[in-house]
Amino acid sequence: KGLAGRSTNVAVPTSHRGLATFEFAAARIPCHPPRKIFNELTIQDTKIFLRDLGMRLPWYSVLALAFLLPLSQALSNAAIVIGLVGWALRSIAQRRFKIKSPGVGCLFLLLGVAGVVSMVHSVNVLTSADGLRKIFKAFTVFLLVSEEIRTEWHFRRFITALLLGATIASVDGLFQWFMGIDPIYHIPLGSPLEGLRRMSGPYHHSNAFGLFLAFVLPLSVAMIRVGGAWRLQTLGWITSVLVAASLVLTFSRGALLGVVVALLVLMVVWRAWRWLTYGLIVGLMVIMVLPAPIKAWIHTQPSAWSVMVESGSPEVSRPQIWRTAKNMITDHPWVGVGVNTFVLNYDRYREPEEGLTNRPYAHNQYLQMLAEIGIVGFAVFLLLLGAALRQVVRVSRLLKDPLRGA
C-alpha cells in the first residue's frame, strides 16, 4: 500500500518448471494496486502459455492418436486434424515448412498422384475422392509421428499411450466375449466361425480387431525386455497378457499368422533362444487344445492351403474373390479401376459361376491395391515399405543396444 503510485525494480526469479521460461530479470514494473499487477501478469502469462501450447499441440495430438486409435475412429481423426493444424501454425511461426524425410514425403505425393490418375476408370468419383483422403490421412500420420517423436523420451511416452489404449480395448473385447456385447459401443460378438464366438471389441469385425492386436503385441513384448523403467515393463506384461488372450478369441488366422512371424523375427534378432523355445512350446500346446469345431473343420479341408485361406462360410470364398481381383488387374493393369472402388467394381468383374451374393473387399491388401491403383501405384507403395524398412535398419545399427534396435 505504501508503494502504490510509485515505481521500483522488482527481480522476478526464473522458472524452469512451467510450459515456458519466464525471464524478467530486474524488470521495471510500475507499482500499482496488487489486483492490477496480478491482472497484468496473468494476461502476460496466459499469452505465453497459449503460445507454448500451440508449439506443443502436435505432440499432444500424437499422444492422443496413439491412445484413441483402437477406441474411437472419430476422436482419432480429430486428433490428426488438430495435430496438422498445430504443425501448420508452428511452421508459420518458425517460417519452416521442411519435413524430416522428404524422400518419404515425395513417395506419398506419388502415391496420391497414382490415385488421381486411377480415377479415369472410377465408377464413382466421390468414392475415389474418399480414397485420396485416406492417402492424405496416412501421410499426415507419418508427418506428425516423424516430426514429434525425436528422442527416446518421446518414444517411451508414445508407446505408453498406445499400450494403454490397447489395454482398454482388450478389456472391452473380453467383456464383450463373456457378456455378448461390448460396453463402449454396444457392439455384439462378431460373426461366428464354425459356431465359435468371435471377439470384435470396439471394432465392427473380428479380423480388423485381430490385426490391431497383432500390431500391438510385438511392441508390448518388446517393452517387457527393453522398457527400462519398471512401470513400462509392468504395463508391457499387462498389455501382453490381455492382448494375447483377446487375439486368440478373435480367431483371425491372418492376425495370428502375422503376430507369430513378428515374434519369431524379434526372438531371432534378440538372439533370445530360450524365449523362442518357450514360444514354440506354447504354440504346440495351443494347436493341441484347439476347439473341437475347428479341428473338425480342418479335417474337411483338402489341403493346408485351404485351411489358411478358406473362411468356412458360403458367403465368403477368398479364392473366388482373388480371381475377381485378378480380372480387374487384367482389365486395367497400369492405373487400376479407381482408388477405393474395389467393392463397387466387384459385380462387373465377378465370374459367372461365382456363388457369392455379397460384394466383399479383397481379403488381401496387396491384390486390392493392385486392382485399384494399378502396377504403377503399387510400385510406389512397395517403395514406401522399402523406405520404412531401410529406416528401421539404419536406426537399429546406430543404437548400441541390439534389443532397443529390434
Short mmCIF file of N, CA and C in Angstrom, two decimals, residues 289-357:
data_model
loop_
_atom_site.label_atom_id
_atom_site.label_comp_id
_atom_site.label_asym_id
_atom_site.label_seq_id
_atom_site.Cartn_x
_atom_site.Cartn_y
_atom_site.Cartn_z
N VAL A 289 -4.85 -77.89 -28.18
CA VAL A 289 -6.11 -77.62 -27.46
C VAL A 289 -7.07 -76.79 -28.31
N LEU A 290 -6.94 -76.86 -29.63
CA LEU A 290 -7.89 -76.16 -30.49
C LEU A 290 -9.30 -76.66 -30.23
N PRO A 291 -10.31 -75.79 -30.31
CA PRO A 291 -11.69 -76.23 -30.11
C PRO A 291 -12.08 -77.33 -31.09
N ALA A 292 -12.95 -78.21 -30.65
CA ALA A 292 -13.37 -79.35 -31.48
C ALA A 292 -13.97 -78.92 -32.81
N PRO A 293 -14.81 -77.86 -32.88
CA PRO A 293 -15.35 -77.47 -34.20
C PRO A 293 -14.26 -77.07 -35.20
N ILE A 294 -13.20 -76.42 -34.73
CA ILE A 294 -12.11 -76.04 -35.64
C ILE A 294 -11.36 -77.28 -36.11
N LYS A 295 -11.10 -78.21 -35.21
CA LYS A 295 -10.43 -79.44 -35.61
C LYS A 295 -11.26 -80.20 -36.65
N ALA A 296 -12.57 -80.28 -36.42
CA ALA A 296 -13.43 -80.98 -37.36
C ALA A 296 -13.43 -80.29 -38.72
N TRP A 297 -13.44 -78.96 -38.72
CA TRP A 297 -13.43 -78.22 -39.99
C TRP A 297 -12.11 -78.42 -40.73
N ILE A 298 -11.00 -78.45 -39.98
CA ILE A 298 -9.69 -78.66 -40.60
C ILE A 298 -9.64 -80.00 -41.32
N HIS A 299 -10.24 -81.03 -40.72
CA HIS A 299 -10.22 -82.36 -41.33
C HIS A 299 -11.04 -82.41 -42.63
N THR A 300 -11.96 -81.48 -42.82
CA THR A 300 -12.77 -81.47 -44.04
C THR A 300 -12.08 -80.76 -45.20
N GLN A 301 -10.96 -80.06 -44.92
CA GLN A 301 -10.28 -79.29 -45.97
C GLN A 301 -9.31 -80.18 -46.73
N PRO A 302 -9.20 -79.97 -48.05
CA PRO A 302 -8.35 -80.86 -48.85
C PRO A 302 -6.85 -80.62 -48.68
N SER A 303 -6.45 -79.43 -48.23
CA SER A 303 -5.03 -79.14 -48.13
C SER A 303 -4.79 -78.09 -47.05
N ALA A 304 -3.51 -77.93 -46.69
CA ALA A 304 -3.14 -76.90 -45.72
C ALA A 304 -3.43 -75.50 -46.26
N TRP A 305 -3.30 -75.33 -47.59
CA TRP A 305 -3.61 -74.05 -48.21
C TRP A 305 -5.07 -73.68 -47.99
N SER A 306 -5.96 -74.65 -48.14
CA SER A 306 -7.38 -74.40 -47.91
C SER A 306 -7.65 -74.04 -46.46
N VAL A 307 -6.91 -74.68 -45.56
CA VAL A 307 -7.08 -74.36 -44.14
C VAL A 307 -6.74 -72.90 -43.87
N MET A 308 -5.73 -72.36 -44.58
CA MET A 308 -5.30 -70.99 -44.33
C MET A 308 -6.17 -69.96 -45.02
N VAL A 309 -6.79 -70.29 -46.17
CA VAL A 309 -7.47 -69.26 -46.96
C VAL A 309 -8.99 -69.38 -46.96
N GLU A 310 -9.53 -70.57 -46.78
CA GLU A 310 -10.98 -70.70 -46.82
C GLU A 310 -11.58 -70.18 -45.53
N SER A 311 -12.75 -69.57 -45.64
CA SER A 311 -13.37 -68.93 -44.49
C SER A 311 -14.30 -69.83 -43.71
N GLY A 312 -14.76 -70.91 -44.32
CA GLY A 312 -15.74 -71.74 -43.66
C GLY A 312 -17.15 -71.21 -43.78
N SER A 313 -17.34 -70.13 -44.52
CA SER A 313 -18.65 -69.54 -44.73
C SER A 313 -18.96 -69.52 -46.21
N PRO A 314 -20.17 -69.93 -46.63
CA PRO A 314 -20.51 -69.91 -48.06
C PRO A 314 -20.59 -68.51 -48.64
N GLU A 315 -20.67 -67.48 -47.78
CA GLU A 315 -20.78 -66.11 -48.26
C GLU A 315 -19.42 -65.51 -48.61
N VAL A 316 -18.34 -66.14 -48.16
CA VAL A 316 -17.01 -65.61 -48.41
C VAL A 316 -16.11 -66.75 -48.88
N SER A 317 -15.65 -66.67 -50.12
CA SER A 317 -14.69 -67.63 -50.65
C SER A 317 -13.50 -66.83 -51.17
N ARG A 318 -12.43 -66.83 -50.43
CA ARG A 318 -11.30 -65.98 -50.78
C ARG A 318 -10.72 -66.30 -52.16
N PRO A 319 -10.55 -67.58 -52.56
CA PRO A 319 -10.04 -67.83 -53.92
C PRO A 319 -10.92 -67.22 -55.01
N GLN A 320 -12.23 -67.25 -54.84
CA GLN A 320 -13.11 -66.62 -55.82
C GLN A 320 -12.93 -65.11 -55.84
N ILE A 321 -12.79 -64.53 -54.65
CA ILE A 321 -12.58 -63.08 -54.57
C ILE A 321 -11.27 -62.71 -55.24
N TRP A 322 -10.24 -63.50 -55.04
CA TRP A 322 -8.94 -63.19 -55.65
C TRP A 322 -8.98 -63.34 -57.16
N ARG A 323 -9.78 -64.28 -57.66
CA ARG A 323 -9.93 -64.39 -59.12
C ARG A 323 -10.62 -63.15 -59.68
N THR A 324 -11.59 -62.62 -58.94
CA THR A 324 -12.24 -61.38 -59.38
C THR A 324 -11.25 -60.22 -59.37
N ALA A 325 -10.40 -60.15 -58.34
CA ALA A 325 -9.37 -59.12 -58.30
C ALA A 325 -8.42 -59.27 -59.49
N LYS A 326 -8.08 -60.50 -59.83
CA LYS A 326 -7.21 -60.74 -60.99
C LYS A 326 -7.87 -60.23 -62.27
N ASN A 327 -9.18 -60.39 -62.39
CA ASN A 327 -9.89 -59.88 -63.57
C ASN A 327 -9.79 -58.35 -63.65
N MET A 328 -9.89 -57.69 -62.52
CA MET A 328 -9.74 -56.23 -62.51
C MET A 328 -8.33 -55.83 -62.94
N ILE A 329 -7.33 -56.52 -62.42
CA ILE A 329 -5.94 -56.19 -62.76
C ILE A 329 -5.68 -56.43 -64.23
N THR A 330 -6.25 -57.50 -64.78
CA THR A 330 -6.05 -57.80 -66.20
C THR A 330 -6.68 -56.74 -67.09
N ASP A 331 -7.83 -56.21 -66.66
CA ASP A 331 -8.54 -55.21 -67.48
C ASP A 331 -7.82 -53.86 -67.47
N HIS A 332 -7.32 -53.44 -66.31
CA HIS A 332 -6.62 -52.15 -66.19
C HIS A 332 -5.34 -52.37 -65.39
N PRO A 333 -4.30 -52.94 -66.01
CA PRO A 333 -3.11 -53.33 -65.25
C PRO A 333 -2.27 -52.16 -64.75
N TRP A 334 -2.20 -51.05 -65.48
CA TRP A 334 -1.23 -50.00 -65.15
C TRP A 334 -1.77 -48.97 -64.16
N VAL A 335 -3.02 -48.53 -64.34
CA VAL A 335 -3.54 -47.47 -63.47
C VAL A 335 -4.71 -47.94 -62.62
N GLY A 336 -5.20 -49.16 -62.80
CA GLY A 336 -6.24 -49.69 -61.94
C GLY A 336 -7.64 -49.24 -62.31
N VAL A 337 -8.60 -49.78 -61.55
CA VAL A 337 -10.02 -49.50 -61.82
C VAL A 337 -10.50 -48.27 -61.06
N GLY A 338 -9.65 -47.68 -60.24
CA GLY A 338 -10.06 -46.50 -59.47
C GLY A 338 -9.83 -46.71 -57.99
N VAL A 339 -9.12 -45.79 -57.37
CA VAL A 339 -8.81 -45.91 -55.96
C VAL A 339 -10.10 -46.00 -55.14
N ASN A 340 -10.12 -46.95 -54.19
CA ASN A 340 -11.22 -47.10 -53.23
C ASN A 340 -12.52 -47.61 -53.88
N THR A 341 -12.43 -48.27 -55.03
CA THR A 341 -13.66 -48.71 -55.72
C THR A 341 -13.69 -50.22 -55.94
N PHE A 342 -12.91 -50.99 -55.21
CA PHE A 342 -12.90 -52.44 -55.42
C PHE A 342 -14.29 -53.03 -55.21
N VAL A 343 -14.94 -52.65 -54.13
CA VAL A 343 -16.27 -53.20 -53.83
C VAL A 343 -17.27 -52.78 -54.90
N LEU A 344 -17.22 -51.54 -55.36
CA LEU A 344 -18.17 -51.06 -56.35
C LEU A 344 -17.97 -51.74 -57.70
N ASN A 345 -16.76 -52.18 -57.99
CA ASN A 345 -16.47 -52.84 -59.27
C ASN A 345 -16.65 -54.35 -59.21
N TYR A 346 -16.96 -54.87 -58.06
CA TYR A 346 -16.95 -56.32 -57.90
C TYR A 346 -17.94 -57.02 -58.83
N ASP A 347 -19.16 -56.50 -58.92
CA ASP A 347 -20.17 -57.15 -59.77
C ASP A 347 -19.77 -57.17 -61.24
N ARG A 348 -19.03 -56.17 -61.69
CA ARG A 348 -18.63 -56.11 -63.09
C ARG A 348 -17.60 -57.17 -63.45
N TYR A 349 -16.81 -57.60 -62.49
CA TYR A 349 -15.69 -58.50 -62.78
C TYR A 349 -15.83 -59.88 -62.15
N ARG A 350 -16.90 -60.11 -61.43
CA ARG A 350 -17.06 -61.43 -60.83
C ARG A 350 -17.31 -62.47 -61.92
N GLU A 351 -16.89 -63.70 -61.66
CA GLU A 351 -17.07 -64.78 -62.63
C GLU A 351 -18.51 -65.26 -62.61
N PRO A 352 -19.04 -65.70 -63.78
CA PRO A 352 -20.46 -66.08 -63.85
C PRO A 352 -20.84 -67.19 -62.89
N GLU A 353 -19.94 -68.15 -62.67
CA GLU A 353 -20.27 -69.29 -61.81
C GLU A 353 -20.08 -69.00 -60.33
N GLU A 354 -19.64 -67.79 -60.00
CA GLU A 354 -19.41 -67.45 -58.61
C GLU A 354 -20.70 -67.46 -57.82
N GLY A 355 -20.66 -68.10 -56.65
CA GLY A 355 -21.87 -68.23 -55.85
C GLY A 355 -22.03 -67.19 -54.76
N LEU A 356 -21.12 -66.22 -54.69
CA LEU A 356 -21.22 -65.21 -53.64
C LEU A 356 -22.37 -64.25 -53.92
N THR A 357 -23.09 -63.90 -52.86
CA THR A 357 -24.22 -62.99 -53.01
C THR A 357 -23.90 -61.57 -52.55
#
